[in-house]
mmCIF file of C-alpha atoms and ligand atoms in Angstrom:
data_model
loop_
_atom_site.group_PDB
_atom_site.id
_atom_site.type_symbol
_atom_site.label_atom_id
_atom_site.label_comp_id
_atom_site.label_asym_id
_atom_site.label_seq_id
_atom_site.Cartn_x
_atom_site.Cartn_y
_atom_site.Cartn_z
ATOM 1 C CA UNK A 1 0.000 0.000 0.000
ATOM 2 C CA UNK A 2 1.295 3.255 -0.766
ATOM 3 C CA UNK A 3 0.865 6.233 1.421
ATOM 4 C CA UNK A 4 0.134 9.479 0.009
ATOM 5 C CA UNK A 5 -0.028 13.154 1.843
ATOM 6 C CA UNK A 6 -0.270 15.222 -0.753
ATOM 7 C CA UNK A 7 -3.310 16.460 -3.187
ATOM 8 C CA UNK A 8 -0.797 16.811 -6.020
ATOM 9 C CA UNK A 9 0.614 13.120 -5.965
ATOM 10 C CA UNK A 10 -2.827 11.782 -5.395
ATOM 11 C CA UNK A 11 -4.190 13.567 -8.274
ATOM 12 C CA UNK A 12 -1.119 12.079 -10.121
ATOM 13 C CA UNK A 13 -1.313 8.787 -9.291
ATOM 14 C CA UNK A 14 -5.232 8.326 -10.197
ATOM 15 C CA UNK A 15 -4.741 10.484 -13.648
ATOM 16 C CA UNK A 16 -2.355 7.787 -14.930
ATOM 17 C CA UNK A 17 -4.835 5.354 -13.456
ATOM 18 C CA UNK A 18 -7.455 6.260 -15.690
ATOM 19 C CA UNK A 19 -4.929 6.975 -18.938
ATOM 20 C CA UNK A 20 -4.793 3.206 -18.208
ATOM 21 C CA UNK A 21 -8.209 2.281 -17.966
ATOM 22 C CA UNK A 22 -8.185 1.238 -14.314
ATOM 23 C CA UNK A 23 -11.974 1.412 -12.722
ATOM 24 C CA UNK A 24 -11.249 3.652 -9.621
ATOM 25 C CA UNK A 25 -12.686 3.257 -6.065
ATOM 26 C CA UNK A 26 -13.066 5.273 -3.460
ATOM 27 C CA UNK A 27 -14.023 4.814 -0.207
ATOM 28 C CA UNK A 28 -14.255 8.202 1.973
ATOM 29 C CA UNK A 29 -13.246 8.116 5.933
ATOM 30 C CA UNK A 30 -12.443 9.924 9.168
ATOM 31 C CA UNK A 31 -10.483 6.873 10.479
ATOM 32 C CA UNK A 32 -10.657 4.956 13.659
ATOM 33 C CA UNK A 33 -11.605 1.903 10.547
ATOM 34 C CA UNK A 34 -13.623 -0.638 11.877
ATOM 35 C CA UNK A 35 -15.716 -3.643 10.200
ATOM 36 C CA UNK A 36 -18.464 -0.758 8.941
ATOM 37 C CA UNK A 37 -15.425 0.740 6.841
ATOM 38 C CA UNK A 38 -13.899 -2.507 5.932
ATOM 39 C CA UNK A 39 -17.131 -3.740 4.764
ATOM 40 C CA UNK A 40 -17.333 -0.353 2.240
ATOM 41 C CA UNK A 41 -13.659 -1.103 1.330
ATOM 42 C CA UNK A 42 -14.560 -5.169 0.288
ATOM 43 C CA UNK A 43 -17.414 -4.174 -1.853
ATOM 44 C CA UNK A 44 -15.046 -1.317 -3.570
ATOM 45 C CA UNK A 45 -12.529 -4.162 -4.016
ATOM 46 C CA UNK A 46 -14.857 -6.696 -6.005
ATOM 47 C CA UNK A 47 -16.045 -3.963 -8.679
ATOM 48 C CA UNK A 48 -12.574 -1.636 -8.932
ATOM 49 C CA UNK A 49 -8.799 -1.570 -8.892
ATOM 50 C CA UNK A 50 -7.099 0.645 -7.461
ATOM 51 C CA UNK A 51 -8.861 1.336 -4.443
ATOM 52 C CA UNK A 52 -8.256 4.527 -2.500
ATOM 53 C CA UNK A 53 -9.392 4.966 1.208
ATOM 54 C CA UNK A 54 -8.868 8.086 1.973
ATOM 55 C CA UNK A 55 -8.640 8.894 6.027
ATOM 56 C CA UNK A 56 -9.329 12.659 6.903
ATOM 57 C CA UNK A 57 -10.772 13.899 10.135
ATOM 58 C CA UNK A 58 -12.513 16.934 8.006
ATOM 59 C CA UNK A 59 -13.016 20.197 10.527
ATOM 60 C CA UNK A 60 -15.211 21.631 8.270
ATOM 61 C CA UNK A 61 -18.046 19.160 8.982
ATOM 62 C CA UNK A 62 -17.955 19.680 12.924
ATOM 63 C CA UNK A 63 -19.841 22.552 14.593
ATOM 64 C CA UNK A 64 -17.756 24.320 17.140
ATOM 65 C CA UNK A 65 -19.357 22.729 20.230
ATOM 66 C CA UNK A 66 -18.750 19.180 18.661
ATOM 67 C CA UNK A 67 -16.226 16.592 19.133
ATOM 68 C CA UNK A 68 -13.152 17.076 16.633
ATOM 69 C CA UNK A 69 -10.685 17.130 19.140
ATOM 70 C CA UNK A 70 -11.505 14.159 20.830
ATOM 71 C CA UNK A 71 -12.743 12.290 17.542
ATOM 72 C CA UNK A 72 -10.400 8.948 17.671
ATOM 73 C CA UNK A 73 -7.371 8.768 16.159
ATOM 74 C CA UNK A 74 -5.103 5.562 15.450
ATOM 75 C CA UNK A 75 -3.672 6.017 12.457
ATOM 76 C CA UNK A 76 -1.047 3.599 12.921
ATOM 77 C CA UNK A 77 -3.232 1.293 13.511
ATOM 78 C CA UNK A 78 -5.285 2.377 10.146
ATOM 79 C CA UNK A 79 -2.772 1.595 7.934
ATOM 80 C CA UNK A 80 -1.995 -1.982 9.464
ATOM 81 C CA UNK A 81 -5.351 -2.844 8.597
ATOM 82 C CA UNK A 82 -5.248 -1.279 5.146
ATOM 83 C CA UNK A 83 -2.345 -3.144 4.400
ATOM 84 C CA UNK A 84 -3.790 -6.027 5.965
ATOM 85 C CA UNK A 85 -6.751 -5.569 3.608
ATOM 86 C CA UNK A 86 -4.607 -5.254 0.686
ATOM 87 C CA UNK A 87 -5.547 -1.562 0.166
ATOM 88 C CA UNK A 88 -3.876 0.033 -2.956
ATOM 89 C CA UNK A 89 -3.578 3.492 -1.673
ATOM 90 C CA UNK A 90 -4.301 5.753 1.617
ATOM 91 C CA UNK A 91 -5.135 8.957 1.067
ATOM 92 C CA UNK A 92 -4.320 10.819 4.133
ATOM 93 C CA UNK A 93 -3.842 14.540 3.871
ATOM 94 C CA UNK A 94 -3.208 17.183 6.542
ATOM 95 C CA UNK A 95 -6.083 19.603 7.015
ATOM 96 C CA UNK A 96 -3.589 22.870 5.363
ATOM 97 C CA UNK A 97 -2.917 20.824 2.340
ATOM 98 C CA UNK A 98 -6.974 20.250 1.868
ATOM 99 C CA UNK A 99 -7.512 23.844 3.094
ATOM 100 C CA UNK A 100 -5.089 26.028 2.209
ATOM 101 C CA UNK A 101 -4.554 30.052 3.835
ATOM 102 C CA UNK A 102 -7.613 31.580 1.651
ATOM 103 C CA UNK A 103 -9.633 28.726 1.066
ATOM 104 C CA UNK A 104 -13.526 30.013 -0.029
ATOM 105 C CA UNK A 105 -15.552 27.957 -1.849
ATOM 106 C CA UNK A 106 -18.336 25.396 -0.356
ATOM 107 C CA UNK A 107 -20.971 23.265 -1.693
ATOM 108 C CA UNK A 108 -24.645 23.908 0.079
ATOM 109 C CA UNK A 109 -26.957 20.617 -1.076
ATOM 110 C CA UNK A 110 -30.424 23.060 -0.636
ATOM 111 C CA UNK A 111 -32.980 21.775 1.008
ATOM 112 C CA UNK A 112 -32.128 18.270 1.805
ATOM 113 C CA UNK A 113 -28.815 19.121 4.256
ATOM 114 C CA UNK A 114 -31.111 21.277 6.147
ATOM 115 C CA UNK A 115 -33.832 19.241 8.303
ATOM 116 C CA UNK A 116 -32.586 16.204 10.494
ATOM 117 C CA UNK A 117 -28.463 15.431 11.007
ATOM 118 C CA UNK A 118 -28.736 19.251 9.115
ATOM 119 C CA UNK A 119 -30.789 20.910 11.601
ATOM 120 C CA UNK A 120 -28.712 19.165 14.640
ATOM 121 C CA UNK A 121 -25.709 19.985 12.994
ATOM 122 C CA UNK A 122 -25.952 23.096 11.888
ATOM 123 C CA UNK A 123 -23.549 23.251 8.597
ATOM 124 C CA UNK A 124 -22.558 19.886 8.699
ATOM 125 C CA UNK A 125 -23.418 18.751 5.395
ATOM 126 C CA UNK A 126 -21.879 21.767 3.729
ATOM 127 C CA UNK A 127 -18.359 20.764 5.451
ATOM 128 C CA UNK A 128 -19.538 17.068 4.326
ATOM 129 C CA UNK A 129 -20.441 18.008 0.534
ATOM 130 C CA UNK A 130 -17.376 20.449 0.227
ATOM 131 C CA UNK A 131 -14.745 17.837 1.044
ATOM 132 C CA UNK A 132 -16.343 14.613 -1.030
ATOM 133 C CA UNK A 133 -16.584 17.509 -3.583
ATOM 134 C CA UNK A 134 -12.632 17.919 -2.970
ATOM 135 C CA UNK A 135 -11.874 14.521 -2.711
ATOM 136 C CA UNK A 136 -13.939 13.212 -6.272
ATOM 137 C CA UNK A 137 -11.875 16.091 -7.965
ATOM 138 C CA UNK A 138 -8.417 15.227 -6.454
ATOM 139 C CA UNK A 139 -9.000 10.760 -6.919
ATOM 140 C CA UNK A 140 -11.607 11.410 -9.991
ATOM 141 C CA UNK A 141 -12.888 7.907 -8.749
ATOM 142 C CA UNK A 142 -15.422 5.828 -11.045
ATOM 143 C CA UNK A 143 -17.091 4.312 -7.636
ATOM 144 C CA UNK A 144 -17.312 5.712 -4.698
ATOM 145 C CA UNK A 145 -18.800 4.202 -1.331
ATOM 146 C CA UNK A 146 -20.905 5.095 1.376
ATOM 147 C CA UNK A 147 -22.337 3.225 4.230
ATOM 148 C CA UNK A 148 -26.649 3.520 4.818
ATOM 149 C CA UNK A 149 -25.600 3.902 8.657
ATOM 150 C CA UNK A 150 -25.350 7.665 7.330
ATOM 151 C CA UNK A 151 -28.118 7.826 5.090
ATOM 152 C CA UNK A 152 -28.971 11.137 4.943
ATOM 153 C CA UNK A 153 -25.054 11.949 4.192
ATOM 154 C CA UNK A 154 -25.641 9.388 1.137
ATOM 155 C CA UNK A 155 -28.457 10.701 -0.398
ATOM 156 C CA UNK A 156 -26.766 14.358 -0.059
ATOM 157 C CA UNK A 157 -24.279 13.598 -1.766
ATOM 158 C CA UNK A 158 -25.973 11.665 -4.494
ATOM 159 C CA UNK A 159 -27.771 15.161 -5.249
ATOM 160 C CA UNK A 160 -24.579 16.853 -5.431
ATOM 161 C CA UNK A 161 -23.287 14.141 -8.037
ATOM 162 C CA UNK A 162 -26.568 14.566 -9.993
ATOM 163 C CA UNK A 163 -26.975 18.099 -9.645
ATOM 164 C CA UNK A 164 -22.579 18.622 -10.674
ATOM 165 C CA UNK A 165 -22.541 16.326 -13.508
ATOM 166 C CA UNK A 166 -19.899 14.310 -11.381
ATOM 167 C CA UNK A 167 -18.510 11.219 -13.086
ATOM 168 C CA UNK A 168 -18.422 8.966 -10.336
ATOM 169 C CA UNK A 169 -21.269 6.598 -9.046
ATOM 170 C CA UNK A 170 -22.248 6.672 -5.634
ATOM 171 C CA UNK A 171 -22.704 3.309 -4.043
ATOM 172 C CA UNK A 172 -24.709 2.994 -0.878
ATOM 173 C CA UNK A 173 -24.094 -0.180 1.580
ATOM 174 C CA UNK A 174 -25.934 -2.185 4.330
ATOM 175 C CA UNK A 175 -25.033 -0.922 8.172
ATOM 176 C CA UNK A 176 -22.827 -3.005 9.809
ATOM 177 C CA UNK A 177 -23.961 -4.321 13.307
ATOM 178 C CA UNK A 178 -22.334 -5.339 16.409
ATOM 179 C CA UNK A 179 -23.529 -8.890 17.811
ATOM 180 C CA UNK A 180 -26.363 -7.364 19.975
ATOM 181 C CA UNK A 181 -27.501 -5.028 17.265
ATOM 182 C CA UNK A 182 -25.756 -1.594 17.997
ATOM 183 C CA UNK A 183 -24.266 0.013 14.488
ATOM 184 C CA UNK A 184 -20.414 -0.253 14.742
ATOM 185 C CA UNK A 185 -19.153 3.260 14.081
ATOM 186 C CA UNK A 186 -15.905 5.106 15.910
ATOM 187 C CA UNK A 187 -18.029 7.496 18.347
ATOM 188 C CA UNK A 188 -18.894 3.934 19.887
ATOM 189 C CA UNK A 189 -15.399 4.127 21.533
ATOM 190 C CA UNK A 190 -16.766 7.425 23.471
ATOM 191 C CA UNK A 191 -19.497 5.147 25.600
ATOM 192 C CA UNK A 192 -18.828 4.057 28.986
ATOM 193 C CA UNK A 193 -19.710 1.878 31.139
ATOM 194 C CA UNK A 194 -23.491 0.960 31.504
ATOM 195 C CA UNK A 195 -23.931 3.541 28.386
ATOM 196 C CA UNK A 196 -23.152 0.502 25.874
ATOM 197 C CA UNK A 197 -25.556 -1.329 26.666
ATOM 198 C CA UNK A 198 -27.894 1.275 27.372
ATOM 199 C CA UNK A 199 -26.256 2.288 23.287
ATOM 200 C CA UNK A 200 -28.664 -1.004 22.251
ATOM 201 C CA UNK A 201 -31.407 1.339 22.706
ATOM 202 C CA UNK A 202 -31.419 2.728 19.168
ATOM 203 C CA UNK A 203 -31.473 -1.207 17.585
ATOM 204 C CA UNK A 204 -34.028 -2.167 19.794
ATOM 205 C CA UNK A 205 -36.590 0.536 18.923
ATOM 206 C CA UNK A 206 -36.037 -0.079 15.437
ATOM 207 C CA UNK A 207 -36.117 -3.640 15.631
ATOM 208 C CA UNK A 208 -39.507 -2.994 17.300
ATOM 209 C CA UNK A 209 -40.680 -0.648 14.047
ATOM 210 C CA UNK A 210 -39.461 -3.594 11.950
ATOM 211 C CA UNK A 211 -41.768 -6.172 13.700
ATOM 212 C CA UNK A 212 -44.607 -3.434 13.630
ATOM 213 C CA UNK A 213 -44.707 -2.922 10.099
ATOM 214 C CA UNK A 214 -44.120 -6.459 9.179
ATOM 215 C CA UNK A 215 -47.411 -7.224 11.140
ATOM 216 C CA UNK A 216 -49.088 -4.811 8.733
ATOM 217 C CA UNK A 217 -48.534 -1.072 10.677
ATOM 218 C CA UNK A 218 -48.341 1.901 8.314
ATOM 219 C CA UNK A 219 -49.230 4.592 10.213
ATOM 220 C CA UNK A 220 -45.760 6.799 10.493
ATOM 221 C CA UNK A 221 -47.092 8.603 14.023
ATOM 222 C CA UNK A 222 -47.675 5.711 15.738
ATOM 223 C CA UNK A 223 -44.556 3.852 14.624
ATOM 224 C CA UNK A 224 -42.861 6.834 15.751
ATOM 225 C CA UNK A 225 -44.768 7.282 19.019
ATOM 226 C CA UNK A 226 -43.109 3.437 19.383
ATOM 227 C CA UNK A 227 -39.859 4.264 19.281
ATOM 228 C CA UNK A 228 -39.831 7.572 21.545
ATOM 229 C CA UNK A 229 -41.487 5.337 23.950
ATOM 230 C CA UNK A 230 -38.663 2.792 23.955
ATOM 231 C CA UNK A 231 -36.087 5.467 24.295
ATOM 232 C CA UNK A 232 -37.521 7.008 26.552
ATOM 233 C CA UNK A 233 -37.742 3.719 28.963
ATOM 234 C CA UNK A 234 -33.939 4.023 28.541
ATOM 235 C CA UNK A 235 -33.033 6.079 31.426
ATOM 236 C CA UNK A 236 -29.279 6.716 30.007
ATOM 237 C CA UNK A 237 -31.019 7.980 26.766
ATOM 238 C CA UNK A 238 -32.425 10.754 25.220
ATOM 239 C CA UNK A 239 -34.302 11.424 21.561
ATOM 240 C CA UNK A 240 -32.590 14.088 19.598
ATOM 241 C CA UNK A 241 -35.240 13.098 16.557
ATOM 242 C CA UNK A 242 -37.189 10.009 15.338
ATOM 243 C CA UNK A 243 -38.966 10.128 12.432
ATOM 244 C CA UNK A 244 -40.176 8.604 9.198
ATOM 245 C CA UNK A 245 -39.332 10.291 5.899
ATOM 246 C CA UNK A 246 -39.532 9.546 2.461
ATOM 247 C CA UNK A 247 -36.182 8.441 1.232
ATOM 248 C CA UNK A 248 -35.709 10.255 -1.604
ATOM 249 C CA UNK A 249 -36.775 13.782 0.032
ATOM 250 C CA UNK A 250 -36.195 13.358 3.070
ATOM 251 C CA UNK A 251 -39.804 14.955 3.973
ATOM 252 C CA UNK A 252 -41.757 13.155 6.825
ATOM 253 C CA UNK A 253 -44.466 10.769 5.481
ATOM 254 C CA UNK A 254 -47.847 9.980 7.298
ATOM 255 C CA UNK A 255 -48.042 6.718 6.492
ATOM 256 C CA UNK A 256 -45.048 4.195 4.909
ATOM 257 C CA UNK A 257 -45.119 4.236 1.065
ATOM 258 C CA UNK A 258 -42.512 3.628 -1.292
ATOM 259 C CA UNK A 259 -38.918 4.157 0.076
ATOM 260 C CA UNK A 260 -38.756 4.868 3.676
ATOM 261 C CA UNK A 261 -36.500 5.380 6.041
ATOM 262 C CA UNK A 262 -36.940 5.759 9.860
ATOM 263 C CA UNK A 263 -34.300 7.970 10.720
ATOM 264 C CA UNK A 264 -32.996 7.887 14.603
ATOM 265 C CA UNK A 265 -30.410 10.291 16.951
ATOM 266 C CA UNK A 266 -30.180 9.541 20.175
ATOM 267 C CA UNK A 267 -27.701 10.788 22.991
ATOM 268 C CA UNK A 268 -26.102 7.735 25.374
ATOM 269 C CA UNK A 269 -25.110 10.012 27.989
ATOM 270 C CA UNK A 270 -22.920 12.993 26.179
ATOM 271 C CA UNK A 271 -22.647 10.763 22.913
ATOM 272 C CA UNK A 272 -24.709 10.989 20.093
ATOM 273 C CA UNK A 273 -25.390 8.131 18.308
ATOM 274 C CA UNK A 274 -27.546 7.489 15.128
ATOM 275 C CA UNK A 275 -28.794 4.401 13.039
ATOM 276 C CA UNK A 276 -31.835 3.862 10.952
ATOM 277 C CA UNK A 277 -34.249 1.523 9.040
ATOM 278 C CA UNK A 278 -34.963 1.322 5.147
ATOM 279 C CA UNK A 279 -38.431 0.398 4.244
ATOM 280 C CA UNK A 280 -38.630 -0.466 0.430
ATOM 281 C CA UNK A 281 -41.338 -1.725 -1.823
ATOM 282 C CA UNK A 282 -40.827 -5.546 -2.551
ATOM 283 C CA UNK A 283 -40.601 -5.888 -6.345
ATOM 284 C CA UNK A 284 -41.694 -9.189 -6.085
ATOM 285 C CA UNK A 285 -44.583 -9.540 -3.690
ATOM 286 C CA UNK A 286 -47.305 -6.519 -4.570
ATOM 287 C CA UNK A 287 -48.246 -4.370 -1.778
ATOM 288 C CA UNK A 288 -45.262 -6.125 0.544
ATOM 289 C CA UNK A 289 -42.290 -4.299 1.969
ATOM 290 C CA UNK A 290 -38.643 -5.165 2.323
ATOM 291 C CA UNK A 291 -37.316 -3.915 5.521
ATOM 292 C CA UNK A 292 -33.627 -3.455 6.331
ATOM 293 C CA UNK A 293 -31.933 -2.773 9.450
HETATM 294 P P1 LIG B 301 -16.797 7.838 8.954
HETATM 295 O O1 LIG B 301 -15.376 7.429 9.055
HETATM 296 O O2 LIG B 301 -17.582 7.655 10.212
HETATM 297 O O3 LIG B 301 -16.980 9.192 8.307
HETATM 298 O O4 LIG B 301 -17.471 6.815 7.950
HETATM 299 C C1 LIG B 301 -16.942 6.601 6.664
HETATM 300 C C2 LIG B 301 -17.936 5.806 5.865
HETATM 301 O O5 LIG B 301 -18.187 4.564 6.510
HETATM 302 C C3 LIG B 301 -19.299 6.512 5.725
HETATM 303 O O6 LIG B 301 -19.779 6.327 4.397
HETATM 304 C C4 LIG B 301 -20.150 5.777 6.719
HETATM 305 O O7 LIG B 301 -21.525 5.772 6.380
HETATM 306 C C5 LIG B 301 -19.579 4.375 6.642
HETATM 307 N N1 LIG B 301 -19.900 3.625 7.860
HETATM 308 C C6 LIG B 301 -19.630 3.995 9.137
HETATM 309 N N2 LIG B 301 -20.113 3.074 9.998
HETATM 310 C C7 LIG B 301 -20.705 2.118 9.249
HETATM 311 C C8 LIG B 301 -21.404 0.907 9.549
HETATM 312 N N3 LIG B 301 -21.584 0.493 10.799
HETATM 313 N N4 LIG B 301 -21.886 0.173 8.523
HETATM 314 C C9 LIG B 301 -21.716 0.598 7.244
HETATM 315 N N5 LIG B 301 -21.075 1.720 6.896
HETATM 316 C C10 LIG B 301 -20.581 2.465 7.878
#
């Protein structure tokens, strides 16, 4: 695996890559990999070759009050597992040679960066947007992958690839789990203690939604009304939001249609956690629904 710091050798690197023909992956992170990333990085590595992690604790998607000083950082350990995992290239730049003195340009996704993670995280998607925006210019990747445990971050950044005329194709996979249901992801490492187990709360409510609907449940408010109720029995937990949109605008739906997803943010003591369901129209069966967790 090669190592690479800067945007210029990068940019090198992948342009001679395609002057080849070589079908280009990417697979965006903030480090601290765990199976969730690894699982991104597998499916990169069965459609493309080269594939390019890139590991990049971006400031510019943290609000001021939030946690990018403390956010984990092993990046030792990173690239053992990269090479491990028989990753061609890490792309790990500081945050001056991504944002150099005078830096002014963003990307602002209208609309759908605004309501849920958005409204909670007041310009979050704009730092989110602005770097994947960097980062498909500097590796010009033919793939890149995203995990569904951030769905609303996926389906941002799908607009900004349709609205930009990008030429890379955004791939969206499942959430990886822990044993007892929690979604793996590297703010797990900030729960203490009786906080995670207490974390379970956010795959038990959901699991509860999935039974729900697969007994025949459609109505959105009391699905919802489910779900505050189990976090609420949590006494380590607290709702931030819960609440059933349609996937594709992100607008809250009365009752479950098409694409769904039930979109949960929870705080386990000071960490906030998220995790979600996808509700999807079974092709096969008429009037049945796939659910995902
Ligand atoms: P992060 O390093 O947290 O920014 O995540 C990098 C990518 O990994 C994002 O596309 C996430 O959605 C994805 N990811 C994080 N955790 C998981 C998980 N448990 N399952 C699947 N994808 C994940």
């Amino acid at each position: 695996m090669e190592l690479i710091y800067t945007v210029e050798w990068m940019q090198q690197v992948t342009r001679q890559g395609r002057a080849e023909g070589s079908l280009i992956g990417l697979v965006p992170t903030m480090g601290a990999l765990h199976e969730g990333h690894l699982s991104l990085i597998r499916a990169a590595q069965k459609q493309c070759r080269p594939v390019v992690v890139s590991l990049f604790v971006n400031p510019k998607q943290f609000g001021p009050h939030e946690d990018l000083e403390k956010y984990p950082r092993q990046v030792d350990a990173d690239r053992t597992l990269l090479e491990r995992q028989q990753v061609s290239y890490l792309f790990a730049p500081t945050a001056a040679e991504m944002y150099p003195d005078g830096f002014r340009t963003y990307v602002n996704v209208e609309g759908l960066g605004e309501r849920l993670e958005g409204r909670s995280r007041a310009g979050h998607f704009r730092g989110v947007s602005t770097v994947v925006l960097k980062l498909f210019e500097i590796v010009r990747p033919h793939f890149a992958y995203f995990g569904r445990k951030d769905a609303q971050q996926a389906r941002v950044i799908r607009q900004m690839v349709r609205d930009l005329n990008l030429d890379t194709e955004v791939v969206v996979c499942p959430i990886v789990r822990e044993v007892d249901g929690l979604a793996i992801s590297s703010r797990n490492a900030y729960l203490k203690g009786e906080e995670r187990r207490a974390a379970t709360v956010l795959y038990r409510a959901l699991d509860a939604v999935r039974q729900e609907i697969s007994q025949g449940e459609r109505d959105a408010v009391r699905l919802v009304a489910r779900v505050e109720k189990i976090i609420a029995a949590e006494p380590l937990a607290s709702t931030d939001y819960a609440e059933i949109v349609d996937a594709d605008t992100f607008e809250p739906v009365l009752r479950l249609r098409r694409s769904c997803l039930v979109l949960l943010a929870v705080f386990v003591g000071s960490t906030r956690l998220i995790d979600n369901l996808l509700v999807e129209e079974d092709e096969s069966e008429e009037g049945s629904l796939r659910i995902s967790l």
